[in-house]
Coordinates of C-alpha atoms in Angstrom, one line a residue:
X37 CA 125.7 -30.3 101.0
X38 CA 122.2 -31.6 101.5
X39 CA 120.9 -34.7 99.8
X40 CA 119.5 -33.9 96.4
X41 CA 115.7 -33.8 96.3
X42 CA 115.1 -35.5 92.9
X43 CA 111.3 -35.2 93.5
X44 CA 111.7 -31.5 92.9
X45 CA 110.5 -31.0 89.3
X46 CA 113.1 -28.3 88.5
X47 CA 116.1 -30.6 89.4
X48 CA 115.9 -33.1 86.5
X49 CA 114.3 -30.5 84.2
X50 CA 117.7 -28.6 84.4
X51 CA 119.5 -31.8 83.4
X52 CA 117.4 -32.1 80.2
X53 CA 119.3 -29.0 78.9
X54 CA 117.4 -28.8 75.6
X55 CA 114.0 -28.8 77.1
X56 CA 115.1 -26.4 79.9
X57 CA 116.4 -24.0 77.3
X58 CA 113.2 -24.1 75.3
X59 CA 110.8 -21.3 76.2
X60 CA 107.9 -23.7 75.6
X61 CA 109.7 -26.6 77.3
X62 CA 109.3 -29.1 74.5
X63 CA 110.3 -32.6 75.6
X64 CA 113.0 -32.9 73.0
X65 CA 114.6 -36.3 73.7
X66 CA 111.1 -37.9 73.8
X67 CA 110.2 -36.8 70.3
X68 CA 113.7 -37.6 68.9
X69 CA 113.4 -41.1 70.1
X70 CA 110.0 -41.4 68.3
X71 CA 111.5 -40.1 65.1
X72 CA 114.2 -42.8 65.3
X73 CA 111.3 -45.3 65.5
X74 CA 109.7 -43.7 62.5
X75 CA 106.7 -42.8 64.6
X76 CA 106.5 -39.4 63.0
X77 CA 103.0 -38.6 63.8
X78 CA 103.5 -39.3 67.5
X79 CA 106.7 -37.1 67.4
X80 CA 104.6 -34.3 65.7
X81 CA 101.9 -34.3 68.3
X82 CA 104.3 -34.1 71.2
X83 CA 105.7 -31.0 69.5
X84 CA 102.2 -29.6 68.7
X85 CA 101.1 -29.8 72.3
X86 CA 104.0 -27.6 73.5
X87 CA 105.4 -25.6 70.6
X88 CA 102.2 -25.5 68.4
X89 CA 103.9 -25.0 65.0
X90 CA 106.3 -27.9 64.5
X91 CA 106.6 -27.5 60.7
X92 CA 107.1 -23.7 61.0
X93 CA 109.6 -23.9 63.8
X94 CA 111.4 -26.9 62.2
X95 CA 112.5 -24.3 59.5
X96 CA 112.7 -21.0 61.3
X97 CA 113.2 -21.4 65.0
X98 CA 116.0 -19.5 66.8
X99 CA 117.0 -22.8 68.4
X100 CA 117.8 -21.9 72.0
X101 CA 117.8 -25.7 72.6
X102 CA 120.8 -26.3 70.4
X103 CA 123.5 -24.2 72.1
X104 CA 122.4 -25.9 75.3
X105 CA 122.7 -29.4 73.9
X106 CA 125.0 -31.7 76.0
X107 CA 126.9 -32.9 72.9
X108 CA 128.6 -29.5 72.7
X109 CA 130.2 -30.1 76.0
X110 CA 131.0 -33.7 75.9
X111 CA 132.3 -34.2 72.4
X112 CA 135.6 -32.3 72.8
X113 CA 137.8 -35.3 72.0
X114 CA 135.5 -36.4 69.2
X115 CA 135.4 -33.3 67.1
X116 CA 137.5 -30.1 66.8
X117 CA 134.2 -28.1 66.7
X118 CA 131.6 -30.1 68.6
X119 CA 128.1 -29.6 67.3
X120 CA 124.8 -30.2 69.0
X121 CA 122.1 -32.5 67.8
X122 CA 120.2 -31.0 64.8
X123 CA 117.1 -30.6 67.0
X124 CA 115.3 -28.0 64.9
X125 CA 115.8 -30.0 61.6
X126 CA 114.6 -33.2 63.4
X127 CA 111.4 -31.3 64.4
X128 CA 111.0 -30.6 60.7
X129 CA 111.2 -34.3 59.9
X130 CA 108.4 -35.0 62.2
X131 CA 106.3 -32.4 60.4
X132 CA 107.2 -33.5 56.9
X133 CA 106.9 -37.2 57.4
X134 CA 103.9 -37.5 59.6
X135 CA 100.7 -39.1 58.6
X136 CA 97.4 -37.1 58.5
X137 CA 97.0 -35.9 62.1
X138 CA 93.7 -34.1 61.8
X139 CA 91.8 -36.8 63.7
X140 CA 94.3 -36.4 66.6
X141 CA 93.5 -32.7 67.2
X142 CA 91.6 -31.9 70.4
X143 CA 87.8 -32.3 70.4
X144 CA 86.0 -29.0 71.1
X145 CA 83.9 -28.9 74.3
X146 CA 80.5 -27.2 74.4
X147 CA 80.6 -23.4 74.6
X148 CA 81.0 -22.2 78.1
X149 CA 79.6 -18.7 77.5
X150 CA 82.9 -16.9 77.9
X151 CA 84.1 -14.7 75.0
X152 CA 87.8 -14.0 74.4
X153 CA 89.2 -11.5 71.8
X154 CA 92.8 -12.1 70.4
X155 CA 94.2 -9.1 68.5
X156 CA 96.5 -10.3 65.7
X157 CA 96.8 -13.8 64.3
X158 CA 100.5 -14.2 65.0
X159 CA 102.0 -17.1 67.0
X160 CA 101.1 -15.8 70.5
X161 CA 97.4 -15.1 69.7
X162 CA 97.1 -18.4 67.8
X163 CA 98.5 -20.2 70.9
X164 CA 95.9 -18.6 73.2
X165 CA 93.3 -19.7 70.8
X166 CA 94.7 -23.3 70.5
X167 CA 94.6 -23.6 74.3
X168 CA 91.3 -22.0 75.0
X169 CA 89.0 -22.9 72.1
X170 CA 89.0 -26.7 72.9
X171 CA 87.8 -25.8 76.4
X172 CA 84.6 -24.2 75.2
X173 CA 85.7 -20.6 75.1
X174 CA 84.3 -18.5 72.2
X175 CA 87.6 -17.2 70.7
X176 CA 87.6 -14.5 68.1
X177 CA 90.9 -13.6 66.4
X178 CA 91.1 -10.2 64.7
X179 CA 93.7 -9.8 61.9
X180 CA 94.3 -7.0 59.5
X181 CA 95.7 -9.2 56.7
X182 CA 93.7 -11.8 54.7
X183 CA 95.4 -14.9 56.3
X184 CA 96.6 -16.0 59.8
X185 CA 100.2 -16.2 60.7
X186 CA 101.2 -12.6 61.5
X187 CA 104.9 -11.9 61.0
X188 CA 105.4 -15.7 60.3
X189 CA 103.6 -15.1 57.0
X190 CA 104.6 -11.5 56.2
X191 CA 108.3 -11.4 57.2
X192 CA 109.8 -14.8 56.8
X193 CA 110.7 -15.4 53.0
X194 CA 109.2 -18.3 51.2
X195 CA 112.6 -19.8 50.4
X196 CA 112.8 -20.4 54.1
X197 CA 109.2 -21.2 54.9
X198 CA 106.7 -22.4 52.2
X199 CA 103.2 -20.9 52.5
X200 CA 101.6 -24.3 52.5
X201 CA 103.3 -25.0 55.9
X202 CA 101.9 -21.8 57.3
X203 CA 98.4 -22.7 55.9
X204 CA 98.5 -26.1 57.3
X205 CA 99.5 -25.2 60.9
X206 CA 97.4 -22.1 61.3
X207 CA 94.6 -24.2 59.8
X208 CA 94.8 -26.7 62.6
X209 CA 94.1 -23.9 65.2
X210 CA 91.4 -22.2 63.2
X211 CA 89.6 -25.5 62.7
X212 CA 89.1 -25.8 66.5
X213 CA 86.0 -23.6 66.1
X214 CA 88.0 -20.3 66.3
X215 CA 86.1 -17.3 64.8
X216 CA 88.7 -15.8 62.5
X217 CA 88.0 -12.2 61.5
X218 CA 90.3 -11.6 58.6
X219 CA 90.8 -8.0 57.2
X220 CA 89.5 -6.5 60.5
X221 CA 92.2 -4.3 62.0
X222 CA 91.4 -3.0 65.5
X223 CA 91.5 0.7 65.5
X224 CA 90.4 1.5 69.1
X225 CA 91.0 -0.4 72.3
X226 CA 88.3 1.6 74.1
X227 CA 85.8 0.5 71.5
X228 CA 86.9 -3.1 71.8
X229 CA 86.6 -3.0 75.6
X230 CA 83.1 -1.6 75.3
X231 CA 82.0 -4.8 73.4
X232 CA 81.9 -6.7 76.7
X233 CA 84.6 -9.3 76.1
X234 CA 85.4 -11.5 79.1
X235 CA 89.1 -11.3 78.3
X236 CA 91.3 -9.5 75.6
X237 CA 94.6 -10.8 74.5
X238 CA 96.9 -8.4 72.5
X239 CA 99.4 -10.4 70.2
X240 CA 99.8 -7.8 67.5
X241 CA 103.7 -8.1 67.4
X242 CA 106.2 -5.2 67.0
X243 CA 105.1 -3.9 63.5
X244 CA 107.2 -0.9 63.0
X245 CA 110.7 -1.1 61.8
X246 CA 113.3 1.5 62.9
X247 CA 114.4 4.1 60.5
X248 CA 117.8 5.9 60.1
X249 CA 117.5 9.6 59.9
X250 CA 120.8 10.4 58.2
X251 CA 121.7 13.2 55.8
X252 CA 120.2 12.3 52.3
X253 CA 117.4 10.1 53.9
X254 CA 114.6 12.3 52.6
X255 CA 116.1 13.2 49.3
X256 CA 116.7 9.6 48.3
X257 CA 113.7 8.1 50.0
X258 CA 112.4 6.3 47.0
X259 CA 115.3 3.9 47.1
X260 CA 115.5 3.4 50.8
X261 CA 113.3 0.8 52.4
X262 CA 112.4 -0.3 55.9
X263 CA 113.4 -4.0 56.0
X264 CA 110.2 -5.5 57.6
X265 CA 107.9 -3.5 55.4
X266 CA 109.9 -4.5 52.3
X267 CA 109.8 -8.2 53.3
X268 CA 106.1 -7.9 53.7
X269 CA 105.7 -6.3 50.3
X270 CA 107.7 -9.1 48.8
X271 CA 105.7 -11.8 50.6
X272 CA 102.5 -10.4 49.2
X273 CA 103.9 -9.9 45.7
X274 CA 103.8 -6.2 45.6
X275 CA 107.6 -6.1 45.2
X276 CA 109.1 -8.3 42.5
X277 CA 112.5 -6.8 41.9
X278 CA 115.3 -4.6 43.2
X279 CA 118.4 -2.8 42.0
X280 CA 121.5 -4.8 41.2
X281 CA 123.6 -3.1 43.9
X282 CA 122.0 -3.4 47.3
X283 CA 123.2 -2.5 50.9
X284 CA 121.5 -4.1 53.8
X285 CA 122.0 -2.2 57.1
X286 CA 121.7 -4.3 60.3
X287 CA 122.9 -7.5 61.9
X288 CA 119.8 -9.4 62.9
X289 CA 117.9 -12.1 61.3
X290 CA 115.7 -9.7 59.5
X291 CA 118.8 -8.3 57.8
X292 CA 119.8 -11.8 56.7
X293 CA 116.3 -12.4 55.3
X294 CA 116.6 -9.1 53.5
X295 CA 119.9 -9.7 51.9
X296 CA 119.0 -13.3 50.7
X297 CA 115.6 -12.0 49.4
X298 CA 117.4 -9.2 47.5
X299 CA 119.8 -11.7 46.0
X300 CA 116.8 -13.5 44.5
X301 CA 115.0 -10.4 43.2
X302 CA 117.8 -9.2 41.0
X303 CA 120.5 -8.1 43.4
X304 CA 123.9 -9.1 41.9
X305 CA 126.0 -7.1 44.3
X306 CA 124.4 -7.4 47.7
X307 CA 126.2 -6.7 50.9
X308 CA 125.4 -6.5 54.6
X309 CA 127.1 -3.7 56.5
X310 CA 127.0 -3.6 60.3
X311 CA 128.4 -1.3 63.0
X312 CA 129.3 -4.1 65.4
X313 CA 131.8 -7.0 65.1
X314 CA 130.8 -10.1 63.2
X315 CA 130.5 -12.1 66.5
X316 CA 128.4 -9.5 68.1
X317 CA 125.7 -9.6 65.4
X318 CA 122.3 -10.5 66.7
X319 CA 121.6 -12.9 63.8
X320 CA 121.7 -16.5 64.6
X321 CA 125.0 -18.1 63.5
X322 CA 123.4 -20.4 60.9
X323 CA 121.6 -17.3 59.4
X324 CA 124.9 -15.6 58.9
X325 CA 126.4 -18.8 57.5
X326 CA 123.6 -19.2 55.0
X327 CA 123.9 -15.6 53.7
X328 CA 127.7 -16.1 53.2
X329 CA 127.1 -19.5 51.5
X330 CA 125.1 -17.5 48.9
X331 CA 127.9 -15.2 48.3
X332 CA 126.8 -12.2 50.4
X333 CA 129.7 -10.5 52.2
X334 CA 129.2 -9.2 55.8
X335 CA 131.2 -6.0 56.4
X336 CA 131.5 -5.0 60.1
X337 CA 132.7 -2.1 62.1
X338 CA 131.2 0.4 59.7
X339 CA 128.9 3.1 61.1
X340 CA 126.5 4.7 58.6
X341 CA 127.0 8.4 58.2
X342 CA 125.0 9.5 55.1
X343 CA 122.9 8.4 52.1
X344 CA 124.7 9.9 49.1
X345 CA 122.5 11.1 46.3
X346 CA 122.8 13.0 43.0
X347 CA 119.7 15.1 42.3
X348 CA 117.5 12.9 44.5
X349 CA 118.8 9.6 43.0
X350 CA 120.6 7.4 45.5
X351 CA 124.2 6.5 44.3
X352 CA 125.7 5.1 47.6
X353 CA 126.4 5.4 51.3
X354 CA 129.2 6.9 53.4
X355 CA 130.4 5.0 56.5
X356 CA 132.7 5.8 59.3
X357 CA 135.2 3.0 60.1
X358 CA 135.4 2.1 63.8
X359 CA 136.9 -0.4 66.1
X360 CA 135.8 -1.8 69.5
X361 CA 137.5 -0.6 72.7
X362 CA 136.6 -2.2 76.1
X363 CA 137.0 -0.7 79.5
X364 CA 138.0 -2.5 82.7
X365 CA 134.3 -3.7 83.2
X366 CA 134.1 -5.2 79.7
X367 CA 131.8 -2.5 78.4
X368 CA 132.3 -1.8 74.7
X369 CA 132.7 1.5 72.9
X370 CA 133.0 2.0 69.2
X371 CA 135.8 4.4 68.4
X372 CA 136.8 5.9 65.1
X373 CA 140.0 4.5 63.6
X374 CA 140.8 7.7 62.0
X375 CA 140.7 6.2 58.6
X376 CA 139.0 8.0 55.7
X377 CA 135.2 7.4 55.4
X378 CA 134.3 4.3 53.3
X379 CA 131.9 4.8 50.4
X380 CA 129.9 2.0 48.7
X381 CA 127.9 2.4 45.6
X382 CA 124.3 1.2 45.6
X383 CA 121.0 1.4 43.9
X384 CA 118.8 0.5 47.0
X385 CA 119.2 0.3 50.7
X386 CA 117.3 -2.0 53.0
X387 CA 117.2 -0.7 56.6
X388 CA 116.9 -3.6 59.1
X389 CA 118.3 -2.0 62.3
X390 CA 115.6 -3.2 64.6
X391 CA 111.9 -3.2 65.3
X392 CA 109.8 -1.4 67.9
X393 CA 106.3 -1.6 69.2
X394 CA 103.5 0.6 68.0
X395 CA 100.2 0.9 69.7
X396 CA 98.5 3.9 68.1
X397 CA 95.2 2.1 68.5
X398 CA 95.5 1.8 72.2
X399 CA 94.2 5.0 73.8
X400 CA 96.4 6.2 76.7
X401 CA 93.3 6.9 78.8
X402 CA 91.9 3.4 78.5
X403 CA 93.5 2.2 81.8
X404 CA 96.5 0.3 80.3
X405 CA 99.8 1.7 81.6
X406 CA 102.9 1.9 79.5
X407 CA 106.5 2.3 80.4
X408 CA 109.0 4.9 79.2
X409 CA 109.9 2.7 76.2
X410 CA 106.2 2.5 75.0
X411 CA 105.8 -1.1 76.2
X412 CA 102.7 -2.1 78.4
X413 CA 103.4 -2.6 82.0
X414 CA 102.8 -6.3 82.6
X415 CA 103.2 -9.0 85.2
X416 CA 106.0 -11.1 83.8
X417 CA 104.4 -14.4 85.0
X418 CA 100.8 -13.8 84.2
X419 CA 101.1 -11.3 81.2
X420 CA 98.3 -9.3 82.7
X421 CA 98.3 -5.6 82.1
X422 CA 97.1 -2.9 84.5
X423 CA 93.5 -3.7 83.2
X424 CA 92.5 -6.8 84.9
X425 CA 91.2 -8.8 81.9
X426 CA 93.6 -7.5 79.2
X427 CA 96.7 -9.6 78.6
X428 CA 99.7 -9.2 76.2
X429 CA 102.0 -11.7 74.7
X430 CA 104.7 -12.2 72.0
X431 CA 106.6 -9.2 70.7
X432 CA 103.7 -6.9 71.9
X433 CA 104.6 -7.8 75.5
X434 CA 108.3 -7.2 76.0
X435 CA 109.6 -6.2 72.6
X436 CA 110.8 -8.3 69.6
X437 CA 112.0 -11.9 70.4
X438 CA 111.2 -14.9 68.3
X439 CA 108.4 -17.4 67.4
X440 CA 109.0 -19.9 70.3
X441 CA 109.0 -17.2 72.9
X442 CA 105.7 -15.8 71.6
X443 CA 104.3 -19.4 71.8
X444 CA 105.4 -19.7 75.5
X445 CA 103.8 -16.4 76.2
X446 CA 100.6 -17.6 74.7
X447 CA 100.5 -20.7 76.8
X448 CA 101.0 -18.7 80.0
X449 CA 98.5 -16.0 79.0
X450 CA 95.9 -18.8 78.3
X451 CA 96.5 -20.2 81.8
X452 CA 95.9 -16.7 83.2
X453 CA 92.8 -16.1 81.3
X454 CA 91.3 -19.6 82.2
X455 CA 91.9 -19.0 85.9
X456 CA 90.7 -15.5 85.8
X457 CA 87.4 -16.5 84.2
X458 CA 87.0 -19.3 86.8
X459 CA 87.3 -16.8 89.6
X460 CA 90.8 -17.9 90.7
X461 CA 94.0 -16.0 91.5
X462 CA 96.1 -16.0 88.4
X463 CA 99.2 -15.3 90.3
X464 CA 99.1 -18.8 91.6
X465 CA 100.7 -20.7 88.8
X466 CA 100.2 -24.4 88.1
X467 CA 103.2 -26.7 88.7
X468 CA 104.3 -28.7 85.8
X469 CA 103.4 -32.4 85.5
X470 CA 106.3 -34.8 86.0
X471 CA 106.9 -38.5 85.8
X472 CA 110.0 -40.7 86.7
X473 CA 109.8 -44.3 85.4
X474 CA 112.5 -47.0 85.4
X475 CA 113.7 -48.2 82.0
X476 CA 114.8 -51.5 83.4
X477 CA 113.7 -54.5 81.2
X478 CA 116.3 -56.9 82.6
X479 CA 119.4 -56.9 84.7
X480 CA 121.4 -55.1 82.0
X481 CA 118.7 -54.2 79.4
X482 CA 117.0 -50.9 78.9
X483 CA 113.8 -50.0 77.1
X484 CA 115.8 -47.4 75.0
X485 CA 119.0 -47.5 72.9
X486 CA 121.8 -46.3 75.3
X487 CA 124.6 -46.9 72.9
X488 CA 126.4 -43.5 72.4
X489 CA 126.9 -42.5 68.8
X490 CA 130.2 -41.0 67.8
X491 CA 128.9 -39.6 64.6
X492 CA 129.4 -36.0 63.7
X493 CA 126.3 -33.7 63.0
X494 CA 124.8 -34.5 59.6
X495 CA 124.4 -31.8 57.0
X496 CA 121.0 -31.0 55.5
X497 CA 121.0 -31.0 51.7
X498 CA 120.3 -27.8 49.9
X499 CA 118.6 -27.1 46.6
X500 CA 121.1 -26.4 43.7
X501 CA 122.2 -22.7 43.8
X502 CA 121.1 -21.9 40.2
X503 CA 117.6 -23.2 41.1
X504 CA 117.4 -21.7 44.6
X505 CA 118.6 -18.2 43.7
X506 CA 116.4 -18.0 40.6
X507 CA 113.2 -17.7 42.6
X508 CA 112.1 -16.2 45.9
X509 CA 109.6 -19.2 46.4
X510 CA 112.0 -22.2 46.0
X511 CA 112.8 -23.6 49.4
X512 CA 116.5 -23.8 50.0
X513 CA 116.8 -26.5 52.6
X514 CA 115.5 -29.8 51.5
X515 CA 115.4 -31.5 54.9
X516 CA 116.6 -34.9 56.1
X517 CA 115.5 -38.1 54.5
X518 CA 114.4 -40.9 56.8
X519 CA 117.7 -42.7 56.8
X520 CA 119.6 -39.5 57.7
X521 CA 117.1 -38.5 60.2
X522 CA 117.6 -41.8 62.0
X523 CA 121.3 -41.3 62.2
X524 CA 121.0 -37.8 63.5
X525 CA 118.4 -38.9 66.1
X526 CA 120.9 -41.5 67.2
X527 CA 123.2 -38.6 68.3
X528 CA 120.8 -37.7 71.0
X529 CA 122.2 -38.6 74.4
X530 CA 118.7 -39.3 76.0
X531 CA 119.3 -36.6 78.6
X532 CA 115.8 -37.2 80.0
X533 CA 116.8 -40.8 81.1
X534 CA 118.3 -40.1 84.5
X535 CA 120.8 -41.9 86.5
X536 CA 119.0 -42.4 89.8
X537 CA 121.1 -43.5 92.9
X538 CA 119.9 -45.4 95.9
X539 CA 122.5 -45.1 98.7
X540 CA 120.8 -47.9 100.8
X541 CA 121.9 -50.4 98.1
X542 CA 125.4 -49.1 97.6
X543 CA 128.3 -51.2 98.9
X544 CA 130.9 -48.6 97.9
X545 CA 132.8 -50.9 95.5
X546 CA 133.5 -48.0 93.1
X547 CA 132.7 -50.0 90.1
X548 CA 130.6 -47.1 88.8
X549 CA 133.5 -44.8 89.2
X550 CA 135.9 -47.1 87.3
X551 CA 133.6 -47.5 84.3
X552 CA 132.2 -44.0 83.9
X553 CA 133.6 -42.6 80.6
X554 CA 133.3 -39.0 81.8
X555 CA 134.7 -39.4 85.4
X556 CA 131.5 -37.6 86.6
X557 CA 131.1 -39.8 89.7
X558 CA 133.0 -39.4 92.9
X559 CA 132.7 -40.8 96.4
X560 CA 134.0 -38.3 98.8
X561 CA 133.6 -36.6 102.2
X562 CA 130.8 -34.0 102.3
X563 CA 131.4 -30.3 102.6
X564 CA 130.3 -26.9 101.3
X565 CA 129.6 -26.9 97.5
X566 CA 132.4 -24.5 96.7
X567 CA 134.9 -26.7 98.5
X568 CA 133.5 -30.0 97.1
X569 CA 133.4 -29.1 93.4
X570 CA 137.2 -28.7 92.9
X571 CA 138.1 -32.0 94.5
X572 CA 135.7 -34.2 92.4
X573 CA 137.4 -36.8 90.1
X574 CA 136.7 -34.4 87.3
X575 CA 136.2 -30.9 88.8
X576 CA 132.6 -29.6 88.2
X577 CA 133.2 -26.1 86.7
X578 CA 129.8 -25.4 85.3
X579 CA 128.1 -23.7 88.3
X580 CA 124.8 -23.4 86.4
X581 CA 124.3 -27.2 86.6
X582 CA 123.6 -28.9 90.0
X583 CA 125.5 -31.6 91.6
X584 CA 123.7 -34.8 92.5
X585 CA 124.5 -35.6 96.1
X586 CA 123.4 -38.8 97.9
X587 CA 122.6 -39.2 101.5
X588 CA 125.3 -40.5 103.8
X589 CA 126.8 -43.9 102.9
X590 CA 128.1 -46.5 105.4
X591 CA 131.6 -45.1 105.4
X592 CA 130.3 -41.6 106.1
X593 CA 131.1 -40.5 102.6
X594 CA 128.6 -39.3 99.9
X595 CA 128.2 -40.0 96.2
X596 CA 128.6 -36.8 94.2
X597 CA 127.8 -36.8 90.5
X598 CA 128.5 -33.9 88.0
X599 CA 125.3 -33.7 86.0
X600 CA 126.9 -31.4 83.5
X601 CA 128.9 -33.9 81.4
X602 CA 127.0 -37.1 82.1
X603 CA 126.4 -39.2 78.9
X604 CA 123.3 -41.0 80.3
X605 CA 124.9 -44.0 78.8
X606 CA 123.9 -46.3 81.7
X607 CA 127.2 -48.0 82.2
X608 CA 127.1 -47.2 85.9
X609 CA 123.8 -49.0 86.2
X610 CA 125.0 -51.9 84.2
X611 CA 128.2 -52.4 86.1
X612 CA 126.6 -51.9 89.6
X613 CA 126.4 -55.3 91.3
X614 CA 123.7 -54.3 93.7
X615 CA 121.3 -52.3 91.6
X616 CA 122.1 -49.0 93.4
X617 CA 122.0 -47.2 90.1
X618 CA 118.9 -47.2 87.9
X619 CA 118.1 -45.5 84.6
X620 CA 114.7 -43.7 85.0
X621 CA 113.0 -41.6 82.3
X622 CA 112.0 -38.1 83.4
X623 CA 109.1 -36.5 81.6
X624 CA 108.0 -33.0 82.3
X625 CA 105.0 -31.4 80.8
X626 CA 103.9 -27.8 81.5
X627 CA 100.4 -27.7 82.8
X628 CA 98.1 -26.2 80.2
X629 CA 94.9 -24.1 80.5
X630 CA 92.0 -26.2 81.7
X631 CA 91.0 -28.1 84.8
X632 CA 94.5 -29.1 85.7
X633 CA 95.7 -25.6 86.0
X634 CA 92.9 -24.6 88.4
X635 CA 93.2 -24.8 92.1
X636 CA 89.4 -24.3 92.9
X637 CA 90.3 -22.0 95.7
X638 CA 88.4 -18.7 96.0
X639 CA 90.3 -15.6 95.6
X640 CA 91.0 -14.0 99.2
X641 CA 89.1 -10.8 99.8
X642 CA 91.1 -7.7 98.8
X643 CA 93.6 -9.7 96.8
X644 CA 93.8 -8.9 93.1
X645 CA 93.3 -11.8 90.7

């Protein structure tokens, strides 16, 4: 194996598991340490730079960071069911407890004469506006609704996300000089193109919910509702009640929002029915837990067959009972059990079986190419369509995902637009900015708290059930208080503070090997990776995480460290008599739109931008 090049930005980036898993690459340990210091405003601004909506995401994020959290791998002996740091809820702490940060928002540069149109005021479009408006671009955001936010505002219930939080965080962006055209729905891409915009960004989401065309669908239509449309009607106050017996079809987060909303609007017998197994449902685990906590059963392996009605009045639904069969390749097939069809009585049905893109306003002869699924053909790195200055992002780009992915798309599209409008090749992507700084303050002292906490994950308090279920607008989760936030922040293992090894100072005394609590350091002869991994002191089985390999030592051996389970506790550096180990904080920031992303090199002749 070759000596590890720790100067390569992606190496330590992969070690910071939470940041690596975040689509927007938020420096999670950095802001968690600031929360522990009660520097909430600083923690908020670190979040705001990368994920743009800390208060919103602190309540609604799909949390790709948390399954990646190192505590879930190293806590096996400390807890029966190890749980990650409550990263998402700590983000909310920063948002809820910060001081007034309006003075810390970017100052807007003079207008540069370039005009950018953003279609839709959802998270991807607002991220483009947040990145480009301070640079002097004249950004106009078109939105069919009266307020900004897109599906954040229309589809996430108020008991999960108060409207005041949406107003605050969309307001920070609109206050950067963005021209917000509320109530203006774009009806023609060709007409928009004819207006001479320098760049157009399409962030209109995936606004159409899938329907279920089953027997009885048309006859009982008055009591069958498309989930996302129904949630939007609830959000705007057009729907204020529902029947007592409600069936929700679907296993995603939208289905969980539907069933919990129905519970608050008069549904006393609300159930979710899915065709898959419970574990295969697309809803986030905590969304399923929250629904069950509110007394909503989830019935699986039931395939809908018909809406049953009497004279046009919905009375129930019929389901085929199935089970999962797997072939030799692990492919699943749902097979009937042969049991009689199940029948459930109901007054209303909410259909939440998926969303799809709808672009009726984009003429198919405007130059934008679409694939067979109706999605625009895009460059996956630049988000550019087949029309040179038209970009897509969020759900409008590659289909429904989540808020944090839409934000990541917006950042990348903003880089593309900035480079394009400066005459540069947009396929040349800027490298992230990185820094690696020693945390040594003395022989055995560090500038951060490296004591590993054994505390289990702290629970977030909820509003009392009788109060929470009585109103659609009472927020259920109350958030951590300052004391609990500090204790939860202390569970973070500081994965961005790296163990850096200098083989020239090593005397091969094995003191670091003896003291390492995870047995992740081994001095051994070199070899091919597949042969080295099994003979390490603790065999490194996670092939997705790299091994840290030193250069040759005096004995001819090498130091090999398994980054996968390292606690970043610093005991190796404290025990080392020669200072061969050091704890160095690694900070990675994605390069935003602006001067730092530009290479100032002209586009070669004949090469597309």
